[in-house]
PDB file of C-alpha atoms in Angstrom:
ATOM      1  CA  MET A 232     -11.519  17.043  -7.030  1.00  0.00           C
ATOM      2  CA  ILE A 233      -8.782  16.079  -4.594  1.00  0.00           C
ATOM      3  CA  GLY A 234      -6.667  13.145  -5.756  1.00  0.00           C
ATOM      4  CA  ARG A 235      -7.333  13.431  -9.479  1.00  0.00           C
ATOM      5  CA  LYS A 236      -5.939  16.861 -10.279  1.00  0.00           C
ATOM      6  CA  VAL A 237      -2.388  17.578 -11.291  1.00  0.00           C
ATOM      7  CA  TRP A 238      -1.238  21.173 -11.482  1.00  0.00           C
ATOM      8  CA  ASN A 239       1.811  22.428 -13.373  1.00  0.00           C
ATOM      9  CA  VAL A 240       3.192  25.682 -12.014  1.00  0.00           C
ATOM     10  CA  LEU A 241       6.325  26.946 -13.750  1.00  0.00           C
ATOM     11  CA  GLY A 242       7.761  23.454 -14.228  1.00  0.00           C
ATOM     12  CA  THR A 243       6.827  21.888 -10.894  1.00  0.00           C
ATOM     13  CA  SER A 244       3.997  19.346 -10.673  1.00  0.00           C
ATOM     14  CA  TYR A 245       1.585  19.420  -7.728  1.00  0.00           C
ATOM     15  CA  TRP A 246      -1.006  16.813  -6.681  1.00  0.00           C
ATOM     16  CA  PRO A 247      -3.557  17.859  -4.054  1.00  0.00           C
ATOM     17  CA  ILE A 248      -4.175  15.135  -1.496  1.00  0.00           C
ATOM     18  CA  LEU A 249      -6.038  16.759   1.404  1.00  0.00           C
ATOM     19  CA  GLY A 250      -8.212  19.801   1.886  1.00  0.00           C
ATOM     20  CA  GLY A 251      -9.946  22.069  -0.497  1.00  0.00           C
ATOM     21  CA  ASP A 252     -12.393  24.853   0.146  1.00  0.00           C
ATOM     22  CA  ASP A 253     -12.378  24.550   3.931  1.00  0.00           C
ATOM     23  CA  GLN A 254     -10.019  26.501   6.148  1.00  0.00           C
ATOM     24  CA  SER A 255      -8.493  23.698   8.228  1.00  0.00           C
ATOM     25  CA  SER A 256      -5.468  22.619   6.179  1.00  0.00           C
ATOM     26  CA  PHE A 257      -4.339  21.805   2.667  1.00  0.00           C
ATOM     27  CA  ALA A 258      -1.739  19.224   1.571  1.00  0.00           C
ATOM     28  CA  TRP A 259      -0.117  18.387  -1.758  1.00  0.00           C
ATOM     29  CA  LEU A 260       2.635  16.243  -3.240  1.00  0.00           C
ATOM     30  CA  THR A 261       5.301  17.759  -5.474  1.00  0.00           C
ATOM     31  CA  TYR A 262       7.599  16.558  -8.203  1.00  0.00           C
ATOM     32  CA  ASP A 263      10.527  18.984  -8.472  1.00  0.00           C
ATOM     33  CA  PRO A 264      12.944  18.455 -11.381  1.00  0.00           C
ATOM     34  CA  PRO A 265      16.649  19.309 -11.040  1.00  0.00           C
ATOM     35  CA  GLY A 266      17.229  23.055 -11.193  1.00  0.00           C
ATOM     36  CA  SER A 267      13.672  23.958 -10.173  1.00  0.00           C
ATOM     37  CA  PHE A 268      13.043  26.382  -7.333  1.00  0.00           C
ATOM     38  CA  ILE A 269      10.411  28.285  -5.414  1.00  0.00           C
ATOM     39  CA  PRO A 270      11.684  31.794  -4.598  1.00  0.00           C
ATOM     40  CA  PRO A 271      11.470  33.303  -1.121  1.00  0.00           C
ATOM     41  CA  HIS A 272       7.956  34.127   0.017  1.00  0.00           C
ATOM     42  CA  THR A 273       5.952  34.463   3.208  1.00  0.00           C
ATOM     43  CA  HIS A 274       2.576  33.246   4.382  1.00  0.00           C
ATOM     44  CA  PRO A 275       1.390  35.824   6.934  1.00  0.00           C
ATOM     45  CA  ILE A 276      -1.532  33.619   8.022  1.00  0.00           C
ATOM     46  CA  GLN A 277      -0.249  30.055   7.391  1.00  0.00           C
ATOM     47  CA  ASP A 278       2.379  27.687   8.711  1.00  0.00           C
ATOM     48  CA  GLU A 279       3.936  25.563   5.953  1.00  0.00           C
ATOM     49  CA  HIS A 280       5.536  22.141   6.351  1.00  0.00           C
ATOM     50  CA  VAL A 281       7.527  19.842   4.084  1.00  0.00           C
ATOM     51  CA  PHE A 282       8.252  16.153   4.556  1.00  0.00           C
ATOM     52  CA  VAL A 283      10.862  14.930   2.068  1.00  0.00           C
ATOM     53  CA  LEU A 284       9.898  11.703   0.322  1.00  0.00           C
ATOM     54  CA  GLU A 285      12.632  11.379  -2.297  1.00  0.00           C
ATOM     55  CA  GLY A 286      15.720  13.260  -3.413  1.00  0.00           C
ATOM     56  CA  GLU A 287      17.220  16.274  -1.751  1.00  0.00           C
ATOM     57  CA  TYR A 288      15.855  19.760  -1.117  1.00  0.00           C
ATOM     58  CA  SER A 289      17.928  22.859  -0.423  1.00  0.00           C
ATOM     59  CA  LEU A 290      15.582  24.707   1.920  1.00  0.00           C
ATOM     60  CA  TYR A 291      15.752  28.435   2.644  1.00  0.00           C
ATOM     61  CA  LYS A 292      14.431  30.075   5.803  1.00  0.00           C
ATOM     62  CA  ASP A 293      15.078  33.663   6.868  1.00  0.00           C
ATOM     63  CA  GLY A 294      18.468  33.927   5.140  1.00  0.00           C
ATOM     64  CA  GLU A 295      19.786  30.473   6.055  1.00  0.00           C
ATOM     65  CA  TRP A 296      20.065  27.293   3.975  1.00  0.00           C
ATOM     66  CA  MET A 297      19.735  23.681   5.055  1.00  0.00           C
ATOM     67  CA  THR A 298      19.655  20.377   3.204  1.00  0.00           C
ATOM     68  CA  ALA A 299      16.687  18.065   3.711  1.00  0.00           C
ATOM     69  CA  LYS A 300      16.722  14.409   2.687  1.00  0.00           C
ATOM     70  CA  PRO A 301      14.111  11.625   2.722  1.00  0.00           C
ATOM     71  CA  GLY A 302      12.435  11.372   6.101  1.00  0.00           C
ATOM     72  CA  ASP A 303      13.230  14.969   7.109  1.00  0.00           C
ATOM     73  CA  HIS A 304      10.431  17.315   8.193  1.00  0.00           C
ATOM     74  CA  VAL A 305      10.797  21.101   8.247  1.00  0.00           C
ATOM     75  CA  CYS A 306       8.294  23.710   9.403  1.00  0.00           C
ATOM     76  CA  TRP A 307       8.266  27.263   8.146  1.00  0.00           C
ATOM     77  CA  PRO A 308       6.184  29.241  10.667  1.00  0.00           C
ATOM     78  CA  ARG A 309       3.804  31.908   9.399  1.00  0.00           C
ATOM     79  CA  GLY A 310       5.654  35.096   8.600  1.00  0.00           C
ATOM     80  CA  SER A 311       9.009  33.429   7.894  1.00  0.00           C
ATOM     81  CA  SER A 312      10.680  34.048   4.540  1.00  0.00           C
ATOM     82  CA  HIS A 313      11.187  30.660   2.906  1.00  0.00           C
ATOM     83  CA  GLY A 314      11.727  28.890  -0.393  1.00  0.00           C
ATOM     84  CA  TYR A 315      13.630  25.992  -1.881  1.00  0.00           C
ATOM     85  CA  ARG A 316      15.607  24.759  -4.825  1.00  0.00           C
ATOM     86  CA  ILE A 317      16.740  21.437  -6.229  1.00  0.00           C
ATOM     87  CA  ASP A 318      20.517  21.607  -6.574  1.00  0.00           C
ATOM     88  CA  ALA A 319      21.072  17.869  -7.074  1.00  0.00           C
ATOM     89  CA  ASP A 320      21.069  16.238 -10.488  1.00  0.00           C
ATOM     90  CA  LYS A 321      18.053  14.105  -9.537  1.00  0.00           C
ATOM     91  CA  PRO A 322      14.430  15.176  -8.995  1.00  0.00           C
ATOM     92  CA  ALA A 323      12.887  15.479  -5.556  1.00  0.00           C
ATOM     93  CA  ARG A 324       9.425  14.662  -4.213  1.00  0.00           C
ATOM     94  CA  GLY A 325       7.882  16.130  -1.126  1.00  0.00           C
ATOM     95  CA  LEU A 326       4.715  16.216   0.895  1.00  0.00           C
ATOM     96  CA  PHE A 327       3.830  19.838   1.647  1.00  0.00           C
ATOM     97  CA  TRP A 328       0.993  21.221   3.741  1.00  0.00           C
ATOM     98  CA  VAL A 329      -0.242  24.504   5.112  1.00  0.00           C
ATOM     99  CA  SER A 330      -2.529  25.335   7.987  1.00  0.00           C
ATOM    100  CA  PRO A 331      -4.971  26.953   7.755  1.00  0.00           C
ATOM    101  CA  GLY A 332      -5.739  25.966   4.167  1.00  0.00           C
ATOM    102  CA  ASN A 333      -7.059  29.403   3.161  1.00  0.00           C
ATOM    103  CA  ASP A 334      -8.551  27.947  -0.052  1.00  0.00           C
ATOM    104  CA  LEU A 335      -5.074  27.357  -1.493  1.00  0.00           C
ATOM    105  CA  SER A 336      -6.503  24.786  -3.910  1.00  0.00           C
ATOM    106  CA  SER A 337      -8.305  27.597  -5.766  1.00  0.00           C
ATOM    107  CA  LEU A 338      -5.006  29.444  -6.125  1.00  0.00           C
ATOM    108  CA  PHE A 339      -3.371  26.343  -7.635  1.00  0.00           C
ATOM    109  CA  ASP A 340      -6.308  26.144 -10.077  1.00  0.00           C
ATOM    110  CA  GLU A 341      -5.516  29.704 -11.179  1.00  0.00           C
ATOM    111  CA  LEU A 342      -1.756  29.100 -11.377  1.00  0.00           C
ATOM    112  CA  HIS A 343      -2.026  25.863 -13.394  1.00  0.00           C
ATOM    113  CA  ASN A 344      -0.124  26.263 -16.701  1.00  0.00           C
ATOM    114  CA  GLN A 345       0.448  29.968 -16.047  1.00  0.00           C
ATOM    115  CA  ALA A 346       3.505  30.889 -18.137  1.00  0.00           C
ATOM    116  CA  SER A 347       4.305  34.252 -16.552  1.00  0.00           C
ATOM    117  CA  PRO A 348       6.246  34.295 -13.257  1.00  0.00           C
ATOM    118  CA  GLU A 349       5.008  37.857 -12.727  1.00  0.00           C
ATOM    119  CA  GLU A 350       1.398  36.691 -12.968  1.00  0.00           C
ATOM    120  CA  VAL A 351       2.107  33.822 -10.539  1.00  0.00           C
ATOM    121  CA  VAL A 352       3.452  36.387  -8.065  1.00  0.00           C
ATOM    122  CA  ARG A 353       0.463  38.720  -8.574  1.00  0.00           C
ATOM    123  CA  LEU A 354      -2.164  35.992  -8.186  1.00  0.00           C
ATOM    124  CA  SER A 355      -0.383  34.545  -5.144  1.00  0.00           C
ATOM    125  CA  GLY A 356      -0.363  37.952  -3.476  1.00  0.00           C
ATOM    126  CA  LEU A 357      -4.141  38.067  -3.741  1.00  0.00           C
ATOM    127  CA  ARG A 358      -4.192  34.952  -1.481  1.00  0.00           C
ATOM    128  CA  ASN A 359      -1.680  36.291   1.077  1.00  0.00           C
ATOM    129  CA  ILE A 360       1.333  34.468  -0.344  1.00  0.00           C
ATOM    130  CA  LEU A 361       3.836  37.272  -0.677  1.00  0.00           C
ATOM    131  CA  PHE A 362       6.920  36.771  -2.851  1.00  0.00           C
ATOM    132  CA  ALA A 363      10.050  38.787  -2.106  1.00  0.00           C
ATOM    133  CA  LYS A 364      11.344  41.082  -4.826  1.00  0.00           C
ATOM    134  CA  PRO A 365      14.419  39.661  -6.614  1.00  0.00           C
ATOM    135  CA  GLY A 366      17.636  40.534  -4.820  1.00  0.00           C
ATOM    136  CA  THR A 367      15.977  41.379  -1.489  1.00  0.00           C
ATOM    137  CA  SER A 368      16.366  38.012   0.263  1.00  0.00           C
ATOM    138  CA  PRO A 369      19.756  37.506   1.935  1.00  0.00           C
ATOM    139  CA  ASN A 370      21.719  34.551   0.570  1.00  0.00           C
ATOM    140  CA  PHE A 371      19.068  33.439  -1.941  1.00  0.00           C
ATOM    141  CA  GLU A 372      20.856  33.024  -5.252  1.00  0.00           C
TER     142      GLU A 372
END
């Protein structure tokens, strides 16, 4: 049920706010503690957006880094290698969305409280979210 779920995926909290089983789009809020990160990955069939609500995100796209602060919007077009990390000593919150939704809410259901990063990568790959192998993304450290 959108709006009442909270997912925990490897230390980051996600709240779905729009979408679900349909294919149009899917949006969620995040709470990212200091030191947390999402490694480089691609969405071959989805564009992903982030709108920063609080804190500071170090955003990665195709080998380049940028800093995003409250009020900033960034789009990662389908096929681009992207990720992020929280380098600041304060948490960050963001509004993220993808289009099309591609039933991403079901993936988050499967990833909730999953303790193994390898299993997160495997399950994500089944939904066309493809994580780069460690050490293969330029400048992502």
